[in-house]
Each structure stands twice: as C-alpha cells, then as structure tokens.
Coordinates of C-alpha atoms in Angstrom, one line a residue:
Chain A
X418 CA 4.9 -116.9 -85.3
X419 CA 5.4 -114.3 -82.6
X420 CA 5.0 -110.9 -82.7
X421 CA 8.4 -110.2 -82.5
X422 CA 9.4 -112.8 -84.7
X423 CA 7.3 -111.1 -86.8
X424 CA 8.6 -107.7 -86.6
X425 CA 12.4 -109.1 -87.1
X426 CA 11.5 -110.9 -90.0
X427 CA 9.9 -107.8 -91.3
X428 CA 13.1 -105.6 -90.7
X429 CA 15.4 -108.3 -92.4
X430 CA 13.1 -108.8 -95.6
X431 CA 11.5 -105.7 -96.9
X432 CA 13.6 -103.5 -98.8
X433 CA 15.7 -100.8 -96.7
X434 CA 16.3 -97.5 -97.4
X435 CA 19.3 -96.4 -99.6
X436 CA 21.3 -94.2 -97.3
X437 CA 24.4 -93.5 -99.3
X438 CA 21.9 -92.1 -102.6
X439 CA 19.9 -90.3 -100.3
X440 CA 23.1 -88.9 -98.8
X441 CA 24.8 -88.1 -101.7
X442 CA 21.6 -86.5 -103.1
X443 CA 20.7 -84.7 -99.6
X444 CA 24.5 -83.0 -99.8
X445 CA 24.4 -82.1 -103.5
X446 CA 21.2 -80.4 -103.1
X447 CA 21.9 -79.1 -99.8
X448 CA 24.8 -77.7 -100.8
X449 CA 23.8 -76.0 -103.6
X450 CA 21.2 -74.2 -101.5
X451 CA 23.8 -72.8 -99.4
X452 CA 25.9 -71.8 -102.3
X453 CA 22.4 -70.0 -103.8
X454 CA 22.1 -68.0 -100.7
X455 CA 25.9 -66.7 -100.5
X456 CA 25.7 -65.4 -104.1
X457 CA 22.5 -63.7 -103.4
X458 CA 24.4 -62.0 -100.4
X459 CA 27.4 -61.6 -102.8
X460 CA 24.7 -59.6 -105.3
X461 CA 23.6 -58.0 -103.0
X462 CA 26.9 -56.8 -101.5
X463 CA 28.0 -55.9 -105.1
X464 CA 24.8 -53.7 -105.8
X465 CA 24.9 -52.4 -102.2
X466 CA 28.3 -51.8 -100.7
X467 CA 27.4 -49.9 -98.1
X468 CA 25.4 -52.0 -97.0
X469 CA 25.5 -53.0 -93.3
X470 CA 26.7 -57.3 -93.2
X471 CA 23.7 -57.8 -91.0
X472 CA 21.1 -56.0 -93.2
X473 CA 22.9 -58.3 -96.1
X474 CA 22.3 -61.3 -94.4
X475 CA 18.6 -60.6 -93.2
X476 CA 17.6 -59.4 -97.0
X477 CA 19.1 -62.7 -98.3
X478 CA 17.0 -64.9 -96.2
X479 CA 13.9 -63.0 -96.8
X480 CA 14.7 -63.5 -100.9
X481 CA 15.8 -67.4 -100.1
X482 CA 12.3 -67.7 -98.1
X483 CA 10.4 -65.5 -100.6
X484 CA 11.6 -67.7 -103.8
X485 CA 10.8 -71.2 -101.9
X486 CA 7.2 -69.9 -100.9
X487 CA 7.1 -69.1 -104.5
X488 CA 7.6 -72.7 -105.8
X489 CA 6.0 -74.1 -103.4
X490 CA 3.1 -72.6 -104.8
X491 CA 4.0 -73.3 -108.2
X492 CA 4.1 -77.2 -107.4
X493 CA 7.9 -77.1 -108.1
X494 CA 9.4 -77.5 -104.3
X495 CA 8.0 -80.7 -103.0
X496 CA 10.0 -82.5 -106.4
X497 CA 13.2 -80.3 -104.7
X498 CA 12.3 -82.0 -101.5
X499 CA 11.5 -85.4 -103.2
X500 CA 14.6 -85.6 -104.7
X501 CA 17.1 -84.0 -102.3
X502 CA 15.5 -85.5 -98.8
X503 CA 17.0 -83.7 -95.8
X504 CA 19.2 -81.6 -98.2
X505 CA 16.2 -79.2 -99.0
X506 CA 15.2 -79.7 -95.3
X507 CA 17.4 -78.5 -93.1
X508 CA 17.9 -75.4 -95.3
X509 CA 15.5 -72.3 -94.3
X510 CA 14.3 -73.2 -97.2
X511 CA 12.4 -76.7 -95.7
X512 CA 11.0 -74.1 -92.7
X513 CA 9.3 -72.0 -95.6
X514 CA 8.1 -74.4 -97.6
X515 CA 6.9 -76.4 -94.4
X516 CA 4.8 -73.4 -93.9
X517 CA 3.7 -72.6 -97.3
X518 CA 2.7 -76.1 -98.0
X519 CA -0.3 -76.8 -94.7
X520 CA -1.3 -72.9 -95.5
X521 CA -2.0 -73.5 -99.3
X522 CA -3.9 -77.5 -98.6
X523 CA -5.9 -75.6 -95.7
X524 CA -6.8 -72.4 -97.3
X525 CA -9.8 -75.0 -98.7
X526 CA -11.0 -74.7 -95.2
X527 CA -11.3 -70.8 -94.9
X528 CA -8.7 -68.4 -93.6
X529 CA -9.4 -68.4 -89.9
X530 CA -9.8 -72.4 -89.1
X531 CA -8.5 -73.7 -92.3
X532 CA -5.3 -71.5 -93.3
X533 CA -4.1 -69.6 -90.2
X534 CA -5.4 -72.8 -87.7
X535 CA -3.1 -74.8 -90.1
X536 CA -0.1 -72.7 -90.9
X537 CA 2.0 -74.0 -88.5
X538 CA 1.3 -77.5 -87.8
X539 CA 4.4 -78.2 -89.4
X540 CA 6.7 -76.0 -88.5
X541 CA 5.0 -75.3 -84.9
X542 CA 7.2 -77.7 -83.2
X543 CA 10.7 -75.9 -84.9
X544 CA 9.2 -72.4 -83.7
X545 CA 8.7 -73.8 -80.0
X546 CA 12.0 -75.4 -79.1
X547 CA 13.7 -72.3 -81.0
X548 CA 11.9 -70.0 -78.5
X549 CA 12.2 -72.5 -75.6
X550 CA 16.4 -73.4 -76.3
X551 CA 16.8 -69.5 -77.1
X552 CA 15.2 -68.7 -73.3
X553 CA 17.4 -71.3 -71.9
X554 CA 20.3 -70.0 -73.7
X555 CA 19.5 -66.4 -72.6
X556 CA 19.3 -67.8 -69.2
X557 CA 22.6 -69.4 -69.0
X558 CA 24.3 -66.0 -70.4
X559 CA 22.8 -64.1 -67.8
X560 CA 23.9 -66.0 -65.4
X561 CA 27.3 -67.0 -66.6
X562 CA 27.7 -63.3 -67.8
X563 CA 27.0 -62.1 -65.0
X564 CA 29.9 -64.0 -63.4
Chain B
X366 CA -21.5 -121.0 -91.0
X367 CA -18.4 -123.0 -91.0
X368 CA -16.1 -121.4 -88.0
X369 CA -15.3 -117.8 -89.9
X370 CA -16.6 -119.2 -93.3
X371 CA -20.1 -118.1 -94.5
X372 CA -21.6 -119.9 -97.5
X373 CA -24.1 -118.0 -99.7
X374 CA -26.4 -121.0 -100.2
X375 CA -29.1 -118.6 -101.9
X376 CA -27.3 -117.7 -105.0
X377 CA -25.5 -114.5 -105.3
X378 CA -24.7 -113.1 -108.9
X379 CA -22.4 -110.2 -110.1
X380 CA -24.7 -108.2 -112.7
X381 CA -22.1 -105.5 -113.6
X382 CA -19.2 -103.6 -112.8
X383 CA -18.3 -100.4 -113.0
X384 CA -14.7 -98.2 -112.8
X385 CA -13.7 -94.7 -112.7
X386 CA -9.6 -94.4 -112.4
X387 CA -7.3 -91.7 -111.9
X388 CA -5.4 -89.9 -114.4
X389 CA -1.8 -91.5 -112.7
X390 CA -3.9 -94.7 -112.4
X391 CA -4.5 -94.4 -116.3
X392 CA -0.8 -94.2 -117.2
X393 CA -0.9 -97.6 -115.5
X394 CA -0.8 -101.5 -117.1
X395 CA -4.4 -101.6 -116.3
X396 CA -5.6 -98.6 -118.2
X397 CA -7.6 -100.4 -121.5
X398 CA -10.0 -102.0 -118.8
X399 CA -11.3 -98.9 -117.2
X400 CA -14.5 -97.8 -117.8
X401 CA -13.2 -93.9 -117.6
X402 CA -9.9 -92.7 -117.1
X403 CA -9.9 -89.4 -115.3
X404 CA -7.7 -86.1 -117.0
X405 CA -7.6 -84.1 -113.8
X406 CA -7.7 -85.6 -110.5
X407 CA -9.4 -82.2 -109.0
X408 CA -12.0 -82.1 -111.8
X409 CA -12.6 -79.0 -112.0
X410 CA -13.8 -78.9 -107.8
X411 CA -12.6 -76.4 -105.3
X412 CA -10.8 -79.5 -103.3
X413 CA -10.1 -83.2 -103.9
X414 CA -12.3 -83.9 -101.1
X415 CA -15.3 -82.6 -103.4
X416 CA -13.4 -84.6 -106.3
X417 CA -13.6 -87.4 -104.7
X418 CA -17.0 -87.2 -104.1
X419 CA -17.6 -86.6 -107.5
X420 CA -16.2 -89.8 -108.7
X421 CA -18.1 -91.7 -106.0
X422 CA -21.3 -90.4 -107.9
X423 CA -20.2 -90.7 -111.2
X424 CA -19.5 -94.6 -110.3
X425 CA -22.5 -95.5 -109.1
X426 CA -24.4 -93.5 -112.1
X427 CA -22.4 -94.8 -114.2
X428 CA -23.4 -98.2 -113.1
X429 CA -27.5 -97.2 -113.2
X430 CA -27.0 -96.3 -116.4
X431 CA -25.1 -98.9 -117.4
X432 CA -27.8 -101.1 -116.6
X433 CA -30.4 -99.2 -117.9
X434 CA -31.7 -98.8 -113.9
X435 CA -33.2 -96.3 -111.5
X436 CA -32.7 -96.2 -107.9
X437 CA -36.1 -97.6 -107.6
X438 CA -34.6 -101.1 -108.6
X439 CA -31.6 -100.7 -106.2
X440 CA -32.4 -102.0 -102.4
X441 CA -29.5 -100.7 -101.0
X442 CA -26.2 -99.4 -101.8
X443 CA -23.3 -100.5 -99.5
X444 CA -20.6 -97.4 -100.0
X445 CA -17.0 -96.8 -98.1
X446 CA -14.3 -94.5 -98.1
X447 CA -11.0 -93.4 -95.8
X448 CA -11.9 -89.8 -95.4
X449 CA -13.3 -88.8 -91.9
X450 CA -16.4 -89.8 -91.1
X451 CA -17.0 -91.9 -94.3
X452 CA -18.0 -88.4 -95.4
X453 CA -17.2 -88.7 -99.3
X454 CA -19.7 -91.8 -99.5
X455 CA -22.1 -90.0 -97.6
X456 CA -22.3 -87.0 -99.7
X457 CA -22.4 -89.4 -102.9
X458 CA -25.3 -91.0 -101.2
X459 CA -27.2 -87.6 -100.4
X460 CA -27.6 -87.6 -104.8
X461 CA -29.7 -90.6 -105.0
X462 CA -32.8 -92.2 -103.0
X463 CA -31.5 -95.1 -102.3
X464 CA -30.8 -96.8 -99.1
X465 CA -27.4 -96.6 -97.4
X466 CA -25.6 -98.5 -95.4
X467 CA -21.8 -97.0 -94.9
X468 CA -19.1 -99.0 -94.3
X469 CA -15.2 -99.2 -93.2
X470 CA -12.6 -101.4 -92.8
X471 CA -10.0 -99.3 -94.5
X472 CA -8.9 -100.5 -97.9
X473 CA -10.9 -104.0 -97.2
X474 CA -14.3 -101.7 -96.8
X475 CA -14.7 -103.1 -100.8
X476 CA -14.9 -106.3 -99.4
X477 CA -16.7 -105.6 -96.3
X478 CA -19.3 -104.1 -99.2
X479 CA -19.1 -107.3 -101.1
X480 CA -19.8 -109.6 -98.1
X481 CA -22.9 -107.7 -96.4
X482 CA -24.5 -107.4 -99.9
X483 CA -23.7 -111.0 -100.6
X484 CA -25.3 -112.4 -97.2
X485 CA -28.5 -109.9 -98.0
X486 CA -29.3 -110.9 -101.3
X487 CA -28.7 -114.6 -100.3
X488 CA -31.1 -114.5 -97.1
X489 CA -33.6 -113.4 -99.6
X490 CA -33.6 -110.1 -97.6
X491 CA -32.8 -107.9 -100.9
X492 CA -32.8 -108.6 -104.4
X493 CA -30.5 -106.1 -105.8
X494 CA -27.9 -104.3 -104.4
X495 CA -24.5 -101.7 -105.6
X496 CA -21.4 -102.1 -103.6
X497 CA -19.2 -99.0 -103.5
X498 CA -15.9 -97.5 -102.2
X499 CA -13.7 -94.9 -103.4
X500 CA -10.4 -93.0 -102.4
X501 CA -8.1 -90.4 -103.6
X502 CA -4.5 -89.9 -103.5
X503 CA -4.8 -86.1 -102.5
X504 CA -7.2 -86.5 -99.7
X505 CA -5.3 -89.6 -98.3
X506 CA -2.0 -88.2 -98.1
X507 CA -3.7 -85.0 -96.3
X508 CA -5.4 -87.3 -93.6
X509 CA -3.2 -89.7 -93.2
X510 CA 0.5 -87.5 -93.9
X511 CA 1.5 -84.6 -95.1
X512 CA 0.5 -81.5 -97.1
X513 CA 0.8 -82.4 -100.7
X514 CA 3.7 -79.3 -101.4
X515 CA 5.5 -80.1 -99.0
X516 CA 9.4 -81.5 -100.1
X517 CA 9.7 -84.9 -97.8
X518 CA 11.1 -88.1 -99.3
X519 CA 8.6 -91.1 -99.4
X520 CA 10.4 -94.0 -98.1
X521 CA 10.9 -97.2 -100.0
X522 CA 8.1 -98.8 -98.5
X523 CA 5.4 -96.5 -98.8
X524 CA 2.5 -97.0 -100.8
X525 CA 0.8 -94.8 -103.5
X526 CA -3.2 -94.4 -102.4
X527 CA -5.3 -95.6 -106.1
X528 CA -7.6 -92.9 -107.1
X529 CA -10.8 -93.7 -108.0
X530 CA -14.5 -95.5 -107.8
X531 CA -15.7 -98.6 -108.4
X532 CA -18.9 -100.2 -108.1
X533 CA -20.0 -103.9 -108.4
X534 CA -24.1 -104.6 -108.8
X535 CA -25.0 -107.8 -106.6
X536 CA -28.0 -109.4 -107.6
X537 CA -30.1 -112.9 -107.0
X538 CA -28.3 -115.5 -108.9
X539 CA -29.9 -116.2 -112.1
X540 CA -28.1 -116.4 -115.5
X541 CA -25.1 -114.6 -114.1
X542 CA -21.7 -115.2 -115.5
X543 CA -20.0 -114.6 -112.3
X544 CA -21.4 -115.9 -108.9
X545 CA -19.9 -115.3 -105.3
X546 CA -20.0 -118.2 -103.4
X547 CA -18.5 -118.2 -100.4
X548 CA -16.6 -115.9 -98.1
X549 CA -14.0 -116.0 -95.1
X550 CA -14.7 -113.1 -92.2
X551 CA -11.4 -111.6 -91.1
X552 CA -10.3 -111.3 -87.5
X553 CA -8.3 -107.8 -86.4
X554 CA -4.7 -109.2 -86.1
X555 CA -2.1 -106.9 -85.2
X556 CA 1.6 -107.8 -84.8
X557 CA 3.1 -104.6 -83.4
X558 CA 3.6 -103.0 -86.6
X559 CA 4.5 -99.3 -85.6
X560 CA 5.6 -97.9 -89.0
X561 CA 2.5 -95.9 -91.2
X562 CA 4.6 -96.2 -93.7
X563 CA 4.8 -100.0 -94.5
X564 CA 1.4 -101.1 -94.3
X565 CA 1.9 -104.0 -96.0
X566 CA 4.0 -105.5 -93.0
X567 CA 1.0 -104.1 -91.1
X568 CA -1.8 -105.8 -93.1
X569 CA 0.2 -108.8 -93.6
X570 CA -0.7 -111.0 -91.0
X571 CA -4.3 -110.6 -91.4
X572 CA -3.8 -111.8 -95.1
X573 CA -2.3 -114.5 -94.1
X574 CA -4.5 -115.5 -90.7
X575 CA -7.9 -115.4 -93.3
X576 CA -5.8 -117.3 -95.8
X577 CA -5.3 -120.3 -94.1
X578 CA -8.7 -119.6 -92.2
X579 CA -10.5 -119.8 -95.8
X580 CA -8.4 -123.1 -96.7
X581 CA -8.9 -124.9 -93.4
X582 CA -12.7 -124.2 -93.4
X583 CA -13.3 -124.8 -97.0
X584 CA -10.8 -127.9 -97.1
X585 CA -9.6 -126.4 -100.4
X586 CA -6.0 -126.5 -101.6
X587 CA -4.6 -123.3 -103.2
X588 CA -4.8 -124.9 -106.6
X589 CA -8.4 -125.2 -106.4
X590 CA -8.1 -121.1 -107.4
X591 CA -6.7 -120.0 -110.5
X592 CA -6.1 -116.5 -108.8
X593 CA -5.9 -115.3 -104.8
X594 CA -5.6 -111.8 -105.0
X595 CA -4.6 -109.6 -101.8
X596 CA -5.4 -106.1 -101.5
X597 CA -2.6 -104.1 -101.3
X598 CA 0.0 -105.4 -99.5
X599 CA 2.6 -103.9 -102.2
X600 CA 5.4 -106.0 -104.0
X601 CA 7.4 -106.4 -100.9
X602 CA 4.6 -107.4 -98.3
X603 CA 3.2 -109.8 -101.1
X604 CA 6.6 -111.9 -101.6
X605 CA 6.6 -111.8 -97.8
X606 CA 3.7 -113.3 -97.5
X607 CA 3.7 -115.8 -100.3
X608 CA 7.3 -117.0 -98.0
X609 CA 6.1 -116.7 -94.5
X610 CA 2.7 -118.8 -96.1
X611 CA 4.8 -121.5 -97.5
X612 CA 7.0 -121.5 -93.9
X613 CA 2.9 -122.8 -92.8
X614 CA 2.4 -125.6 -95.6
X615 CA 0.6 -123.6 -97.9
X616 CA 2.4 -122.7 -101.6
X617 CA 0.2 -120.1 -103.1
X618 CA 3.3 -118.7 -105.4
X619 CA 1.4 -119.8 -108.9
X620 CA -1.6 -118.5 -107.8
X621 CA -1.0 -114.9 -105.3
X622 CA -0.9 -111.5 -107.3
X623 CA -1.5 -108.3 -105.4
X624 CA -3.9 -105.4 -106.7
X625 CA -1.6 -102.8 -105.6
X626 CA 0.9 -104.4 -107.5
X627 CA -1.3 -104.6 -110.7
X628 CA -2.3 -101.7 -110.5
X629 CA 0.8 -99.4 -111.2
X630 CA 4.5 -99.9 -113.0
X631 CA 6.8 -99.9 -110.6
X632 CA 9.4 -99.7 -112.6
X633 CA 8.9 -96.0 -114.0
X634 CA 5.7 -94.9 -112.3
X635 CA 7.3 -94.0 -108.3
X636 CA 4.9 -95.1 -106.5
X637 CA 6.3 -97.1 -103.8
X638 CA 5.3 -100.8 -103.2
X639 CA 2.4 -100.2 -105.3
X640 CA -1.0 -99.3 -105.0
X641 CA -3.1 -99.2 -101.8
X642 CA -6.6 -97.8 -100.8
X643 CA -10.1 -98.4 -100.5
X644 CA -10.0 -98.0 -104.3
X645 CA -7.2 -100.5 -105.2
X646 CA -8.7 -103.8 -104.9
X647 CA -12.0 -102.5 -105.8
X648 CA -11.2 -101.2 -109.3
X649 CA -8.5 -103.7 -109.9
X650 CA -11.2 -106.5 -109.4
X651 CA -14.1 -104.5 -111.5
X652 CA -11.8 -103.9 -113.9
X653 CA -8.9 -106.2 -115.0
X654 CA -10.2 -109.3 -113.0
X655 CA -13.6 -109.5 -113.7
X656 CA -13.1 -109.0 -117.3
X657 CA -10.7 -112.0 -116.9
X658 CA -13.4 -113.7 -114.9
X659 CA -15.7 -112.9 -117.8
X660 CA -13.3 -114.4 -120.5
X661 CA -13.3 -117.5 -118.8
X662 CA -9.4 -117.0 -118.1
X663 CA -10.0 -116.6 -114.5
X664 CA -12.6 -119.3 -113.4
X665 CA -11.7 -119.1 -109.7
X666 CA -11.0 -116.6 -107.6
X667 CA -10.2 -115.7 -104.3
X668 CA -10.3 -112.0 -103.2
X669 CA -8.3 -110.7 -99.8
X670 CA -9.0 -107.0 -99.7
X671 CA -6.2 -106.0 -97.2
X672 CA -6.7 -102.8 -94.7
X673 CA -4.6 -101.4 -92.6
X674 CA -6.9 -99.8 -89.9
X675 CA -4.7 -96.9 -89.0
X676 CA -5.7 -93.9 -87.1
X677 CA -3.1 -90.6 -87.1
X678 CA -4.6 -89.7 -83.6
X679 CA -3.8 -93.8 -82.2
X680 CA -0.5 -93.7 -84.0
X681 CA 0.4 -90.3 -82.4
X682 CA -0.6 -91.9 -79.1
X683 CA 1.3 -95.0 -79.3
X684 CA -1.0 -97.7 -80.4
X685 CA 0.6 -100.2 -83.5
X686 CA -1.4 -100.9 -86.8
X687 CA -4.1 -103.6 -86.8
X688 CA -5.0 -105.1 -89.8
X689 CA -7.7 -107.1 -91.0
X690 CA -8.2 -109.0 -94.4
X691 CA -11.8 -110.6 -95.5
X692 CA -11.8 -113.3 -98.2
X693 CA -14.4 -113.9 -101.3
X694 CA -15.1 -116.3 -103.2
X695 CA -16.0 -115.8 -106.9
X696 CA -16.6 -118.4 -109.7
X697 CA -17.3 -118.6 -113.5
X698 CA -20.5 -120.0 -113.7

C-alpha cells in the first residue's frame, strides 16, 4: 500500500467530525455569550444612566473577561469550551480564558519564565496580527483620508 | 536472529507485576485488577510532573516489596516515560541504587523495556531485572497540546493519555508461570500522517509492518495466539487495522483487542478512541492480561506496544508522524 493510498483510506474510514452538533452547539453557546454581555451593558445602563455608551461598553468587557478568568480558575470554562467548541472561542471570552489557562499550568514554573514567559503563547499570535492588521488599517486611512 | 525476530533461547520468566492507575483509569472496565487505584491524580504534589514521578516510584516499590526484594537483587531497571528528557523516570531512578538504563519509543518504550530486559537476562548477562514506564494525562496534554483550562474541543479522534505505572520483574526462567519467548523488532514506518490528533492512523502501519513481520519470521498463523494485543491504536485505528490486515491475507479479527480500547468505556467515559500512552499497554498487560495469562485463559499472547514518535517542535516544522510498534511473545508455561 502507498502512502497515499494510505492516507485516503484513512480519511474515508475513521470516524469524522460531527459538524452540524458542533454547529448547533457552537451557536447556542455562542450566542448566549453575546446575549450575557448585552444585559450586563443593559445593567449597567440601568444603574448608570449617565453613563457615557463607550465607558458602558469598555466596563462590560472588562466584567465579561473578569468572570471568564474567574472560571477558568475554578476549572469550570474549559467544560464551556468542551462543550460549545468555537462558540466559547470566538467570544472575548476564548481570548481570556486562552490567557488565563497557559498563566495558571506555568505558574508551576515561577513567575518570570514559567507564568509571564507563558502567558501568551496562546493568545500571542491574536495580539500580533491585531497590532499588525490595525497598522495596516491606520495606514490605508491615512492615506485614503488624506485624499 | 531470524530477519527482525530475536528468540530468547535462555529462558526468560515474568516473576511479578505490578500497577498503579489513575483515578479516571479506575472508573474504568479494568479497575478490580489494579494493584492501586489513585484518588487524586496530583497527589497531593505541587505539579503533575512531580505526580508522575511519584507513581513511577511507588511502582517499582511497590514491586520490591511485593517480592519481598531490595535493590541489591535488581541488576538493572529498564524505566520510560513521554515527558522531556525521560525526566519522570529519571527522577524515580534517583530514589533507589539500582542501575538504569532509560528508554523511549513513545507509548512502545513498555515494550522497548520488555525486549532489552528479555535479551539481558537470556544472554546470561543479568539475572533479574524491573521493566518500567509511566505517563500522566496532565503532563501529556501540556507537552504535547494545550493548557489543561483551556475551553478547546477534542476531536473525535483523539486519544485520552492512561495515567499511571506499571512495572513487570524479568527474571531467568525457572518455575515461572509466564515465560517470554520470543520477540519481533519494529522498523520506524511512517505514512505521511500529519494529524497529532489521530495517532492511531499514525501508528498504524507500524502495527501492522511488525505484524506480518512476526508471522512471516515465526511461520505462525494468527490462531497460534489466543490474544494479539496493539497498544493504543484506539477503536477506530484497531478496526482499521484488523481490515487493511485481512486486505494482506492475514485475519486476526478473533484474536486483535487494543489496550487503549480496554482500558476505558467509551461509551460514557469521553475519552476519544481510547486510551494511549506509555502507560496504556503497560498497565493493561500487568494488569488485566497477565492475570488472564495467570488463569490459564490467555495461554498465548502477542503484545504490539504502538508509539507514535511525535515531536511538537518536528510537527510545528512540517515533518509527519513516524511510528513504530515492537512485538512480544509471551506463553503459559
């Protein structure tokens, strides 16, 4: 047998994934995120309605990220992530818990080369394309602004 | 030696066995033949690194004391493990004063231990020797994955790393109920699996390249073994094989069962395919099959330890999986 005989075989006989559970279970779980976060800024409107819409939105993301670093640590938010896949990813939720998570297994190692070394080994990648696509942006609005 | 089949002419006997399992491993179909069945996988230790290490020692004490021994009587013990440098058999080592020779071939290093203990007790080199390996599911998934908190889905094909120890005490055939007899070397056989994820595709073809080695040397049928037990190649890469095997002339279907699949229920315990690690086939053989072996259910058996010899650095860099599967021959005296 070849190699890619091999491989093809492989593809067409071991089990596949289940896209339309995960799906289903990624946009139930996704979604209720989402809702989470807009009645936090909803409370938070109602406590505080003076409140500037920016300063809402920023205090609601630092409770959203606050609460996931929280299970995280607890042990609670990987079984969110097990069960609801890319629905608890994409969230800001995923980028906190991707950064709790390596700083709580490293923190074994110390705090300089174990936790702070470690920190962002998942989420390092996220932070450098958002700095790198937000300098291209800012480029092409100077320039086109400019215009 | 027989083209990749060694014979162990001088008599090699299996004087005890010895298991520590996890508590997830406990829950499983195996648990009443465990020696010890772990609570808490972190026992207590600042890390599961340091857990690990823990069980490592407690096997092989376990075993000394089993057998009313000291590490005087012990010529050697032959120890492996996945993490880094073999560092968790290392550290278990630096507890006794006994020789040490470390080994790794993955989740086959059992077997690897197994076959260089065999060959030194049967060239009248050593009388007496312990064959180790342990893993943990914890420290695996850090080395080889993720961070254990962090929310990603396994995929279906992924595998659930065994913790624990087990050791097996080799010694110059005498009145032993079990003797090993012969064993096929594997070759590093790599198809181009890419995916770290279904190591049992990855491992696969090794399995099956010693297989047919073991039968062609040995001019044995399959039915000349009341078991042949793979590694870990999960439920998927085992039914895989036992078809692609049968595509080559060679029907192992009555006899083929995987450790990984023994190991866990798959049905309600999420692990995947199965089991997999350096631990699996080690503590399902000290365990469950020798126990069987002892019983005189088992009178024949053929052991394929399975490893997938994966590296995150080569992955990240492109390189596929090798695998490689040794072969060992036990029989019921």
């Amino acid at each position: 047998m070849k190699n890619k005989e091999y491989l093809k075989t492989v593809k067409s006989e071991m089990p596949p994934s289940r896209h339309v559970k995960t799906m289903v279970r990624a946009f139930i779980v996704g979604g209720l995120i989402c809702c989470i976060g807009q009645g936090i800024s909803d409370l938070l409107k109602l406590a505080f309605p003076a409140m500037d819409k920016q300063v809402n939105q920023q205090f609601t993301v630092l409770i959203i990220i606050a609460v996931t670093g929280i299970l995280t640590g607890f042990g609670v938010y990987d079984n969110i992530g097990k069960f609801g896949g890319a629905g608890s990813i994409i969230p800001i939720t995923g980028f906190a818990n991707s950064v709790v998570a390596p700083a709580i297994e490293f923190k074994r190692e110390g705090y300089i080369f174990g936790l702070c070394a470690n920190m962002f080994t998942i989420a390092g990648p996220v932070i450098v394309f958002g700095v790198v696509s937000s300098i291209i942006v800012g480029l092409i609005y100077l320039i086109i602004g400019g215009v | 030696m027989i083209n990749r089949t060694i014979f162990f002419t001088g008599g090699v006997g299996i004087a005890d066995t010895t298991t520590i399992a996890g508590p997830k491993e406990g829950e499983g179909p195996l648990a009443k033949y465990f020696d010890t069945i772990l609570e808490d996988d972190l026992l207590g230790q600042k890390s599961y690194e340091k857990a690990e290490t823990k069980i490592h020692i407690a096997a092989i004490r376990h075993m000394l004391n089993k057998t009313s021994m000291t590490a005087k009587d012990i010529d050697c013990v032959f120890a492996g493990d996945l993490l880094d440098e073999m560092i968790v058999s290392s550290l278990a080592l630096r507890e006794f004063n006994i020789p040490f020779i470390g080994l790794y071939n993955a989740c086959a290093s059992f077997a690897e231990a197994l076959i260089v203990g065999s060959s030194m007790i049967s060239g009248g080199l050593m009388d007496r020797v312990i064959c180790s390996t342990s893993s943990h599911f914890s420290t695996a998934e850090r080395q080889y994955r993720f961070p254990l908190e962090l929310g990603s889905q396994r995929t279906p094909l992924s595998q659930w790393t065994v913790t624990g120890a087990g050791c097996t005490m080799l010694e110059k055939y005498q009145k032993h109920k079990v003797k090993i007899t012969c064993a096929t070397l594997g070759k590093v056989v790599d198809y181009g699996v890419k995916d770290a994820n279904d190591m049992g595709a990855a491992m696969l073809p090794a399995a099956m390249d010693t297989i047919k080695t073991h039968f062609r040397d040995t001019q044995r049928k399959p039915s000349y073994y009341d078991m042949i037990a793979t590694g870990d190649l999960g439920d998927a890469g085992g039914r895989l094989l036992r078809k692609l095997i049968k595509e080559e002339g060679i029907d192992i279907d009555s006899q083929h069962q995987d450790c990984g699949e023994l190991i866990f229920n798959r049905e309600w315990q999420d692990v995947g395919q199965g089991g997999s690690g350096t631990a699996c086939s080690n503590i399902v053989f000290n365990s469950y099959i020798y126990q069987q072996m002892l019983e005189g259910k088992i009178k024949k058996l053929l052991l394929v330890p399975t490893g997938a010899l994966v590296s995150k650095t080569a992955s990240l860099q492109g390189e596929t999986i090798p695998g490689i599967a040794h072969a060992i021959c036990m029989e019921r005296v």
